[in-house]
XYZ file of C-alpha atoms in Angstrom:
710
model
C -9.179 -31.590 -2.582
C -11.191 -29.620 -5.155
C -14.421 -29.588 -3.174
C -15.367 -26.148 -1.984
C -13.407 -24.275 -4.660
C -15.252 -21.933 -6.981
C -14.838 -22.455 -10.770
C -11.916 -20.050 -11.091
C -10.130 -21.367 -8.006
C -10.616 -24.885 -9.356
C -9.072 -23.777 -12.658
C -6.023 -22.556 -10.730
C -5.788 -25.850 -8.839
C -5.902 -27.872 -12.044
C -3.334 -25.753 -13.911
C -0.267 -27.713 -12.784
C 1.986 -27.447 -15.828
C 3.588 -24.551 -17.672
C 3.480 -20.890 -16.715
C 0.374 -19.787 -14.808
C -0.628 -16.225 -13.976
C -3.339 -15.753 -11.362
C -4.756 -12.225 -11.270
C -6.388 -12.193 -7.848
C -8.419 -9.273 -6.554
C -8.703 -8.346 -2.890
C -10.601 -10.909 -0.836
C -10.907 -13.456 -3.649
C -9.278 -16.393 -1.844
C -5.917 -16.426 -3.613
C -4.115 -18.196 -0.756
C -6.808 -20.867 -0.735
C -6.467 -21.303 -4.504
C -2.684 -21.667 -4.604
C -2.400 -23.891 -1.527
C -5.090 -26.213 -2.927
C -3.249 -26.174 -6.265
C -0.047 -27.360 -4.578
C -1.814 -29.886 -2.371
C -3.858 -31.265 -5.291
C -0.669 -31.700 -7.325
C 0.958 -33.550 -4.425
C -2.081 -35.798 -3.836
C -2.327 -36.552 -7.561
C 1.350 -37.535 -7.679
C 2.167 -34.789 -10.187
C 4.205 -32.703 -7.735
C 6.761 -33.998 -5.244
C 6.519 -31.917 -2.038
C 10.286 -31.384 -1.804
C 10.395 -30.125 -5.397
C 8.043 -27.180 -4.779
C 9.243 -23.770 -3.577
C 6.552 -21.219 -2.715
C 7.795 -17.711 -1.949
C 6.074 -14.639 -0.600
C 7.066 -11.370 1.066
C 6.420 -11.575 4.801
C 7.107 -14.180 7.445
C 3.453 -13.957 8.468
C 2.258 -14.822 4.945
C 4.818 -17.621 4.609
C 3.753 -19.049 7.965
C 0.089 -18.953 6.987
C 0.882 -20.747 3.738
C 2.880 -23.471 5.540
C 0.044 -23.982 7.989
C -2.558 -24.396 5.270
C -0.339 -26.776 3.301
C 0.159 -28.947 6.398
C -3.611 -29.093 6.918
C -4.008 -30.161 3.285
C -1.420 -32.937 3.592
C 1.423 -31.155 1.772
C 3.663 -30.365 4.718
C 6.885 -31.152 2.877
C 6.558 -28.118 0.583
C 8.970 -25.244 1.217
C 7.056 -21.982 1.797
C 9.443 -19.120 2.538
C 10.138 -15.464 1.951
C 12.560 -14.594 -0.851
C 15.237 -13.739 1.698
C 14.712 -16.857 3.787
C 14.962 -19.138 0.756
C 18.057 -17.343 -0.555
C 19.794 -17.354 2.840
C 19.229 -21.095 3.208
C 20.826 -21.707 -0.189
C 23.659 -19.273 0.482
C 24.549 -20.938 3.776
C 24.607 -24.366 2.124
C 26.615 -23.467 -0.987
C 28.986 -20.786 0.346
C 31.743 -23.222 1.446
C 31.679 -24.872 -1.990
C 31.402 -21.652 -4.031
C 33.659 -19.331 -2.024
C 35.221 -21.305 0.814
C 35.113 -20.848 4.563
C 32.112 -19.719 6.546
C 29.453 -17.357 5.296
C 30.152 -13.797 6.548
C 28.134 -12.696 9.534
C 24.720 -11.235 8.724
C 24.160 -7.705 10.039
C 21.103 -7.543 12.258
C 20.802 -3.771 11.777
C 22.713 -1.794 9.187
C 21.964 1.638 10.686
C 25.062 1.754 12.898
C 27.359 0.903 10.008
C 25.680 3.504 7.794
C 26.253 6.069 10.556
C 29.930 5.171 10.691
C 30.178 5.375 6.901
C 28.647 8.852 6.949
C 31.041 9.976 9.679
C 34.024 8.733 7.678
C 32.753 10.776 4.738
C 32.542 13.841 6.969
C 28.739 13.915 6.683
C 26.649 14.358 9.796
C 23.257 12.637 9.888
C 20.623 12.966 12.591
C 18.552 9.951 13.597
C 15.859 10.458 10.986
C 18.261 11.294 8.156
C 20.153 8.144 9.072
C 17.016 6.070 8.683
C 16.225 7.680 5.328
C 19.748 7.243 3.932
C 19.675 3.611 5.047
C 16.408 3.214 3.147
C 17.988 4.757 0.064
C 20.845 2.270 0.208
C 18.354 -0.577 0.465
C 16.413 0.785 -2.522
C 19.612 1.139 -4.567
C 20.591 -2.457 -3.863
C 17.226 -4.044 -4.693
C 17.131 -2.054 -7.944
C 20.711 -3.232 -8.629
C 22.135 0.299 -8.602
C 25.822 0.489 -7.636
C 27.167 3.454 -5.593
C 28.827 5.172 -8.564
C 25.554 5.145 -10.529
C 23.245 6.208 -7.706
C 23.256 10.011 -8.364
C 22.583 9.541 -12.080
C 19.795 6.997 -11.476
C 18.063 9.316 -8.997
C 18.386 12.241 -11.410
C 16.619 10.247 -14.136
C 13.847 9.079 -11.843
C 11.151 10.973 -9.965
C 12.557 9.814 -6.646
C 13.101 12.458 -3.960
C 16.417 11.732 -2.263
C 16.524 12.695 1.445
C 19.928 14.354 0.949
C 22.195 15.397 -1.905
C 22.450 12.254 -4.104
C 26.211 12.725 -4.430
C 26.538 12.569 -0.630
C 24.354 9.475 -0.439
C 26.475 7.875 -3.157
C 29.595 8.547 -1.064
C 28.015 7.095 2.073
C 26.788 4.076 0.099
C 30.283 3.393 -1.281
C 31.914 3.740 2.158
C 29.245 1.497 3.707
C 30.041 -1.241 1.178
C 33.768 -0.832 1.891
C 33.248 -1.154 5.644
C 31.245 -4.352 5.133
C 34.027 -5.856 3.067
C 36.656 -4.838 5.640
C 34.690 -6.484 8.458
C 33.457 -9.535 6.564
C 29.776 -8.851 7.150
C 26.801 -8.860 4.793
C 23.410 -7.221 4.989
C 19.891 -8.342 4.143
C 20.090 -7.247 0.507
C 23.470 -8.950 0.094
C 21.762 -12.269 0.766
C 19.918 -11.895 -2.549
C 22.846 -10.276 -4.385
C 25.327 -12.959 -3.360
C 22.921 -15.786 -4.183
C 22.394 -14.235 -7.615
C 26.171 -13.935 -8.062
C 26.813 -17.571 -7.172
C 24.035 -18.873 -9.420
C 25.329 -16.757 -12.317
C 28.976 -17.814 -11.885
C 28.591 -21.448 -10.812
C 26.439 -23.332 -13.282
C 26.976 -26.566 -11.328
C 25.369 -25.033 -8.231
C 22.561 -23.509 -10.297
C 21.892 -26.914 -11.839
C 21.817 -28.550 -8.403
C 19.182 -26.077 -7.178
C 17.155 -26.546 -10.353
C 17.201 -30.310 -9.845
C 15.956 -29.763 -6.299
C 13.149 -27.343 -7.170
C 11.004 -28.156 -10.199
C 7.974 -25.980 -9.490
C 7.753 -22.397 -8.214
C 4.883 -20.343 -6.813
C 5.261 -16.602 -6.158
C 2.615 -14.764 -4.126
C 2.130 -10.952 -4.188
C 3.972 -10.884 -7.510
C 3.135 -7.191 -8.013
C 5.644 -6.403 -5.242
C 8.651 -8.142 -6.810
C 11.788 -5.982 -7.122
C 14.219 -6.231 -10.055
C 16.672 -8.109 -7.828
C 14.068 -10.636 -6.698
C 12.989 -11.176 -10.307
C 16.618 -11.805 -11.279
C 16.926 -14.452 -8.547
C 13.663 -16.067 -9.659
C 14.909 -16.224 -13.254
C 18.072 -17.990 -12.089
C 16.081 -20.492 -10.052
C 13.938 -21.273 -13.081
C 16.634 -21.503 -15.735
C 15.062 -22.390 -19.067
C 11.995 -24.016 -17.489
C 8.516 -22.529 -17.209
C 6.885 -24.350 -14.273
C 6.043 -21.082 -12.567
C 2.790 -19.869 -11.007
C 2.580 -16.179 -10.054
C -0.240 -14.528 -8.131
C -0.833 -10.800 -7.856
C -2.967 -7.722 -8.355
C -1.494 -4.624 -10.012
C -4.171 -2.529 -8.286
C -2.552 -3.285 -4.929
C 0.931 -2.016 -5.838
C 1.648 0.478 -3.050
C 5.332 -0.077 -2.261
C 7.093 1.421 -5.276
C 9.213 3.548 -2.929
C 10.939 0.327 -1.780
C 11.722 -0.811 -5.333
C 8.597 -2.925 -5.905
C 7.165 -2.778 -9.419
C 4.093 -4.365 -11.038
C 5.874 -4.511 -14.401
C 6.840 -8.161 -13.956
C 3.196 -9.086 -13.366
C 1.928 -6.914 -16.215
C 4.570 -8.258 -18.611
C 4.116 -11.910 -17.636
C 2.019 -12.844 -20.664
C 4.508 -11.097 -22.942
C 7.408 -13.094 -21.482
C 5.343 -16.287 -21.437
C 2.997 -16.158 -24.455
C 1.516 -19.576 -23.746
C 0.720 -18.850 -20.098
C -2.553 -19.918 -18.522
C -4.211 -16.791 -17.116
C -6.925 -17.071 -14.477
C -8.758 -14.134 -12.939
C -10.143 -14.409 -9.421
C -12.860 -11.770 -9.033
C -15.339 -13.377 -6.627
C -14.867 -11.358 -3.456
C -15.623 -13.399 -0.332
C -14.445 -10.728 2.100
C -16.576 -7.656 1.518
C -20.267 -6.887 1.071
C -21.642 -5.747 -2.308
C -21.756 -2.191 -0.949
C -18.034 -2.154 -0.123
C -17.144 -3.865 -3.399
C -19.265 -1.359 -5.343
C -17.202 1.488 -3.882
C -13.906 -0.299 -4.513
C -14.815 -0.911 -8.158
C -15.904 2.689 -8.584
C -12.658 3.966 -7.119
C -10.575 1.976 -9.608
C -12.964 2.909 -12.405
C -11.509 6.418 -12.266
C -7.887 5.245 -12.364
C -5.400 5.960 -15.109
C -2.192 4.340 -16.268
C -1.028 0.872 -17.142
C -1.989 -0.796 -13.856
C -5.516 0.621 -14.246
C -5.817 -1.020 -17.659
C -5.452 -4.407 -15.944
C -7.777 -3.726 -13.023
C -10.124 -6.460 -11.844
C -13.855 -5.869 -11.425
C -14.763 -7.588 -8.170
C -18.075 -9.396 -7.636
C -19.152 -9.737 -4.017
C -20.265 -13.167 -2.837
C -21.627 -11.931 0.482
C -25.118 -10.911 1.495
C -25.865 -7.193 1.253
C -24.769 -5.014 4.135
C -24.937 -1.379 5.166
C -24.017 1.310 2.665
C -20.691 3.093 3.168
C -21.041 6.204 5.297
C -19.431 9.458 4.165
C -19.093 12.032 6.924
C -17.941 15.622 6.703
C -16.775 17.250 9.939
C -16.028 20.849 10.798
C -12.547 20.141 12.194
C -10.100 17.331 13.031
C -10.931 16.966 16.760
C -14.619 16.712 15.893
C -13.790 14.087 13.253
C -11.856 12.079 15.835
C -14.620 12.402 18.434
C -17.266 11.410 15.884
C -15.209 8.393 14.833
C -14.779 7.344 18.462
C -18.544 7.628 19.069
C -19.323 5.470 16.047
C -16.799 2.894 17.190
C -18.294 2.843 20.664
C -21.741 2.293 19.120
C -20.425 -0.598 17.001
C -18.850 -2.232 20.052
C -22.113 -1.796 21.975
C -23.904 -3.457 19.042
C -21.654 -6.504 19.321
C -18.745 -5.814 16.957
C -15.533 -6.840 18.791
C -13.032 -4.010 19.258
C -10.391 -6.188 17.613
C -12.515 -6.283 14.446
C -12.474 -2.493 14.025
C -9.721 -0.377 12.459
C -9.035 3.332 11.973
C -6.763 3.829 8.971
C -4.950 7.058 8.087
C -2.352 8.182 5.557
C 0.563 9.097 7.853
C 1.471 8.099 11.396
C 1.377 11.719 12.631
C -2.431 11.562 12.350
C -2.706 8.974 15.114
C -2.490 11.236 18.169
C -5.905 12.855 17.897
C -7.531 9.413 17.476
C -5.581 7.967 20.394
C -6.944 10.779 22.558
C -10.514 10.503 21.268
C -10.653 6.739 21.802
C -9.141 7.064 25.273
C -11.730 9.706 26.176
C -14.480 7.421 24.879
C -13.165 4.532 26.981
C -12.357 2.427 23.915
C -9.215 0.245 24.051
C -6.929 0.531 21.051
C -3.611 -0.705 19.707
C -1.172 0.955 17.350
C 0.153 -1.072 14.439
C 3.360 -0.204 12.630
C 4.004 3.022 14.497
C 5.182 4.380 17.802
C 2.692 6.198 19.989
C 2.830 9.922 19.363
C 4.455 10.887 22.668
C 6.887 7.975 22.427
C 8.302 9.037 19.063
C 11.930 10.046 19.202
C 11.376 13.464 17.679
C 8.513 14.224 20.082
C 10.633 13.231 23.084
C 13.527 15.358 21.829
C 11.186 18.279 21.233
C 9.828 17.950 24.769
C 13.352 18.061 26.207
C 14.175 21.152 24.138
C 10.972 22.939 25.170
C 11.536 22.050 28.822
C 15.083 23.422 28.653
C 13.908 26.629 27.022
C 11.168 27.044 29.620
C 13.689 26.554 32.413
C 16.119 29.054 30.889
C 13.397 31.647 30.388
C 14.792 34.995 29.291
C 18.332 33.614 29.297
C 17.732 31.527 26.180
C 19.057 33.406 23.151
C 16.626 31.492 20.916
C 13.777 33.410 22.497
C 15.280 36.880 22.076
C 12.740 39.201 20.446
C 10.166 36.390 20.382
C 7.031 37.402 22.207
C 4.072 35.042 21.936
C 4.009 31.379 22.896
C 3.572 29.884 19.381
C 6.527 31.906 18.122
C 8.629 30.652 21.036
C 7.716 27.048 20.226
C 8.480 27.538 16.541
C 11.866 29.031 17.438
C 12.769 26.121 19.721
C 11.541 23.417 17.352
C 13.358 24.973 14.401
C 16.520 23.556 16.000
C 14.939 20.080 15.799
C 13.961 20.158 12.139
C 10.708 22.120 12.029
C 10.411 24.581 9.154
C 7.582 26.838 8.022
C 7.249 24.781 4.840
C 7.062 20.960 4.833
C 9.931 19.032 3.240
C 9.416 17.462 -0.160
C 9.180 13.722 -0.442
C 8.114 11.068 2.019
C 9.987 8.954 4.534
C 11.091 9.689 8.076
C 12.114 13.298 7.346
C 8.518 14.021 6.428
C 7.190 11.980 9.395
C 9.493 13.906 11.744
C 8.310 17.228 10.352
C 4.652 16.180 10.698
C 5.216 15.293 14.368
C 6.897 18.635 15.089
C 4.236 20.505 13.115
C 1.599 18.813 15.293
C 3.351 20.246 18.372
C 3.419 23.715 16.792
C -0.319 23.489 16.083
C -0.932 22.303 19.623
C 0.946 25.377 20.925
C -1.155 27.644 18.708
C -4.386 26.089 19.984
C -3.155 26.244 23.572
C -2.266 29.937 23.244
C -5.700 30.762 21.824
C -7.375 28.923 24.678
C -5.124 30.500 27.321
C -3.983 33.997 26.402
C -0.880 34.804 28.398
C 0.148 31.153 28.816
C 3.883 30.587 29.188
C 6.232 27.995 27.770
C 6.228 26.330 31.198
C 2.423 26.032 30.990
C 2.706 24.339 27.616
C 5.333 21.903 28.903
C 3.013 20.972 31.776
C 0.206 20.402 29.273
C 2.430 18.137 27.169
C 3.454 16.151 30.244
C -0.173 15.664 31.237
C -1.138 14.544 27.750
C 1.739 12.079 27.607
C 0.915 10.643 31.013
C -2.747 10.111 30.091
C -1.989 8.100 26.975
C -0.384 4.938 28.330
C -0.158 1.858 26.149
C -3.201 -0.447 26.098
C -2.886 -3.857 27.704
C -5.711 -5.605 25.871
C -6.680 -6.135 22.279
C -8.529 -3.129 20.988
C -9.356 -1.069 17.948
C -6.449 -1.048 15.501
C -4.913 2.310 14.594
C -2.694 1.946 11.526
C -1.421 3.668 8.440
C -2.842 2.503 5.133
C 0.524 0.968 4.215
C 0.632 -1.023 7.465
C -2.905 -2.332 6.824
C -1.961 -4.224 3.646
C -2.830 -7.914 3.938
C -5.199 -7.406 6.885
C -8.986 -7.181 7.176
C -11.611 -6.125 9.718
C -15.386 -6.169 10.095
C -15.446 -2.373 10.330
C -12.994 0.114 8.823
C -12.853 3.887 9.286
C -10.871 5.717 6.608
C -10.164 9.142 8.091
C -8.558 12.408 7.032
C -9.554 12.013 3.373
C -8.760 15.558 2.248
C -6.783 16.917 -0.676
C -3.146 17.129 0.415
C -3.489 14.045 2.590
C -5.169 11.684 0.115
C -3.489 12.043 -2.296
C -0.572 13.191 -0.155
C 0.729 16.630 -1.086
C 4.110 15.385 -2.321
C 2.534 13.025 -4.875
C 3.280 15.180 -7.930
C 3.447 12.928 -10.982
C 0.502 11.072 -12.487
C 1.957 7.731 -11.416
C 2.502 8.945 -7.836
C -1.103 10.139 -7.675
C -2.319 6.809 -9.056
C -0.360 4.950 -6.384
C -2.181 7.086 -3.802
C -5.471 5.993 -5.373
C -4.369 2.361 -5.114
C -3.487 2.975 -1.469
C -7.032 4.190 -0.810
C -8.348 1.147 -2.712
C -6.354 -1.106 -0.383
C -7.944 0.708 2.576
C -11.478 0.281 1.213
C -10.984 -3.422 0.537
C -9.873 -4.086 4.125
C -13.523 -3.764 5.247
C -15.798 -6.775 5.418
C -19.071 -5.128 6.457
C -18.937 -1.568 7.815
C -17.075 1.190 5.978
C -16.922 4.853 6.967
C -15.016 7.530 5.051
C -14.553 10.945 6.639
C -12.773 14.267 6.308
C -12.581 17.579 8.157
C -12.975 21.016 6.556
C -10.508 22.681 8.930
C -7.709 21.621 11.216
C -8.913 23.130 14.491
C -12.243 24.267 15.983
C -13.246 27.662 14.640
C -10.718 27.461 11.826
C -11.432 28.479 8.251
C -13.173 25.698 6.326
C -10.647 25.702 3.495
C -10.116 21.989 3.010
C -11.738 19.878 0.323
C -12.561 16.176 0.378
C -10.255 13.990 -1.710
C -10.987 14.195 -5.421
C -10.737 10.394 -5.433
C -14.252 10.399 -3.932
C -15.807 12.565 -6.623
C -18.672 10.748 -8.284
C -18.612 8.118 -5.538
C -19.937 9.955 -2.497
C -23.536 11.186 -2.622
C -23.914 14.740 -3.890
C -20.407 14.933 -5.364
C -21.501 14.905 -9.008
C -20.000 12.709 -11.683
C -16.547 12.435 -13.034
C -15.837 12.212 -16.746
C -13.801 9.085 -16.330
C -14.208 5.596 -17.638
C -16.765 3.899 -15.478
C -16.158 0.633 -13.749
C -18.114 -1.571 -16.082
C -21.476 -0.967 -14.502
C -21.503 -2.420 -11.018
C -18.785 -0.192 -9.649
C -19.874 3.191 -10.948
C -22.234 5.719 -9.499
C -22.532 7.249 -6.043
C -24.053 5.250 -3.215
C -24.015 5.381 0.534
C -25.139 7.929 3.086
C -23.668 11.372 3.549
C -23.617 13.132 6.900
C -22.208 16.334 8.270
C -20.539 15.821 11.591
C -23.232 13.481 12.865
C -25.949 16.066 12.230
C -29.335 14.876 13.397
C -27.829 12.813 16.197
C -26.356 15.578 18.294
C -27.284 19.226 18.710
C -24.598 21.781 17.832
C -22.563 22.626 20.874
C -22.573 26.163 22.191
C -19.571 27.670 23.971
C -18.501 25.864 27.132
C -17.791 28.297 29.959
C -15.553 27.896 32.984
C -17.736 27.455 36.076
C -15.190 29.419 38.129
C -14.218 32.465 36.040
C -16.683 32.273 33.141
C -14.020 32.129 30.385
C -14.752 30.192 27.190
C -13.165 26.740 27.278
C -11.610 25.167 24.172
C -9.345 22.392 25.482
C -10.910 18.949 25.857
C -9.497 18.451 29.355
C -10.754 21.819 30.550
C -14.211 21.207 29.080
C -14.348 17.885 30.886
C -13.595 19.642 34.196
C -15.847 22.610 33.280
C -13.121 24.975 34.455
C -9.841 26.457 33.298
C -6.870 24.280 34.176
C -5.371 27.081 36.290
C -8.590 28.042 38.050
C -8.742 26.801 41.665
C -10.036 23.289 42.128
C -12.515 22.332 44.822
C -11.909 18.629 44.339
C -12.588 16.266 47.210
C -9.175 14.562 47.397
C -10.421 11.658 49.519
C -13.288 11.035 47.089
C -10.870 11.151 44.165
C -8.677 8.479 45.798
C -11.713 6.266 46.514
C -12.774 6.605 42.887
C -9.280 5.675 41.692
C -9.220 2.570 43.904
C -12.668 1.558 42.642
C -11.575 2.128 39.027
C -8.529 -0.119 39.516
C -10.759 -2.918 40.795
C -13.135 -2.515 37.855
C -10.314 -2.506 35.312
C -8.858 -5.645 36.847
C -12.218 -7.443 36.687
C -12.831 -6.366 33.102
C -9.278 -7.085 31.937
C -9.033 -3.597 30.464
C -6.847 -0.528 30.991
C -8.081 1.810 33.708
C -8.851 4.592 31.229
C -11.485 2.364 29.613
C -13.517 2.657 32.811
C -13.027 6.405 33.270
C -10.112 8.683 32.422
C -8.283 10.609 35.151
C -9.959 13.839 34.013
C -13.414 12.293 34.303
C -12.657 11.084 37.841
C -11.384 14.575 38.728
C -14.590 16.112 37.352
C -16.699 13.677 39.399
C -14.668 14.430 42.542
C -15.087 18.176 41.992
C -18.808 18.182 41.252
C -19.838 15.282 43.581
C -23.036 14.310 41.727
C -25.928 12.911 43.723
C -28.233 11.858 40.882
C -27.885 10.027 37.607
C -28.725 13.200 35.721
C -25.937 15.129 37.422
C -23.495 12.308 36.775
C -24.438 11.973 33.087
C -23.884 15.704 32.547
C -20.151 15.165 33.151
C -18.168 14.727 29.946
C -16.970 11.144 29.636
C -20.020 9.650 31.392
C -22.281 8.560 28.558
C -25.452 6.487 28.747
C -23.549 3.211 28.498
C -21.184 4.003 31.359
C -23.972 5.502 33.407
C -25.916 2.260 33.102
C -22.874 0.144 33.878
C -21.132 2.094 36.610
C -23.579 4.816 37.701
C -24.979 3.235 40.870
C -21.549 2.404 42.272
C -20.090 5.814 41.449
C -23.037 7.597 43.067
C -22.691 5.343 46.125
C -19.014 6.286 46.421
C -19.891 9.983 46.061
C -22.443 9.556 48.851
C -19.715 8.285 51.152
C -19.680 4.568 50.387
C -16.707 2.549 49.167
C -18.367 1.192 46.017
C -19.289 -2.368 45.215
C -17.303 -4.876 43.223
C -20.164 -7.028 42.108
C -20.264 -9.030 38.944
C -19.877 -6.956 35.805
C -21.144 -7.514 32.330
C -18.830 -9.630 30.275
């Protein structure tokens, strides 16, 4: 059972009595250590499987733990989330403690929160409703009652999504409605279990007789309510093993706090403390950067940081890339990803990580244009987001009304019209303070405003109807992928995952750290969030930023100050170093892929000669509204051929060629490989793979469907 464990993991496995604190860095095999600890105790006869309760925070993590324990011969151990364990106990003891059946558990509390707000005479839109619901959840896990909520928020640095007094009213009414209807919510499961264990010592004693040993994973994410439940499970015993890393605390906005982990040795002076620092996930180059990033940190969590030591063979240095603008950053990222896939890295082992979900759209488009399949994790696709759909409906209505829409009175240019319409949906000239869905909604609407500004610059004289048509075309081109592909995810959604190659994008001041991180602790949590992103990478790591938002824009942005002293040429930072191995700049620095691609000159419309700025227009080499000379029959033959290819490859059609690329081919009817490769979207790889068949179709054939590369 102990074979294959490193010395520190073995120490964890052998520490079967008394309080144990395992400080486990990213990629150090903490799950392996604690599952072998449990299984070794069971095999040695020290632990009875039914007497062990292991708790963690996600069903996925609990399932993984159960699976490993079964493989190790300890299948009788309970491995659950906090809520699952508490609900099981609540269901069993409710008839004895209270009588009757346990109240029905609410699947979704949003509808009841909406009704509570309405009864208080407070109107909430969809996003405000989500934020207020989140505030109620935070209040409950921090054990804040409705009457105290305004005062608690006032004393904290928390940004409430609405007036705290109003939220307190809604919270109180929500609790009243639950009582009236005999229903409980997710947080009540913990609260009620705590209440029963506090009031009924006989029940508490029964649970303590059942469970003699406790293991808590991701202990840095424990909320005050979860800690209270854990204390009641333990009683006056100390057979507790906790595992965590204060440097990965990134969920404080949900009530999580690393204080319980950091204070563990104070509460348990005789605790065995083991540090896991051998990183089996990442190369020395990635670990070097991760250590250097934390070496600049401040605050209490930083004082307890772990210096990781990579156990892997050396790999490539991290790549730092500076781009002129966001679209170029997205295109450059897509090219690098395509090169990695061509070199044998599976698409499913590559991730693009960003700070907020609103950043996804430009990467969705770039990957689609590059023919790279992708999947979104933890977020809706940009054009499927509720606020984007609502904005599209509003813009379509305004375009249909034309001069009869009072919103557009005295508004002349297209961007001003869009701003006027979207102001009714929550867009403002200044972003809202704080995070959450209000901020996400604003970012989505702001992206539409920027798109309108870019569209107007590219097409002087364009109307609102033209913009609506552009939005419809963009939405139609970005259908959901049907195969596993590159993961697009926020940094928060990436926690607990890992990939061979990770691209950390948009690393500018105002985005990393995010602009609403004001206090020192908020900024440090942003640093920890970036640390989590870095430590997701096993082998390849690329960090990038753009100096301006749009092509031709003023280069006013600066790379994140978190990278100072770490990226080549950024100088040093007068901070505590990382103990040697993690300090100092290393890696390669590039500017927009310089040296691999010549700077692009202006792209001119082949019909009217106007300068083209939109990606779709540049692909067609003509303005969208200039007359098309497309061969319709050829276009249909190309579409049929593409469908066959996609079916054979098991990929979405756009991974063969996008609609715009097929239109460009049907308009220009290339007869040679050189002519075909000059069309945007037909790179060397696709030319080699599909060129002969496409040229045959252009020459009048129907195209072959021979065997393709796997």
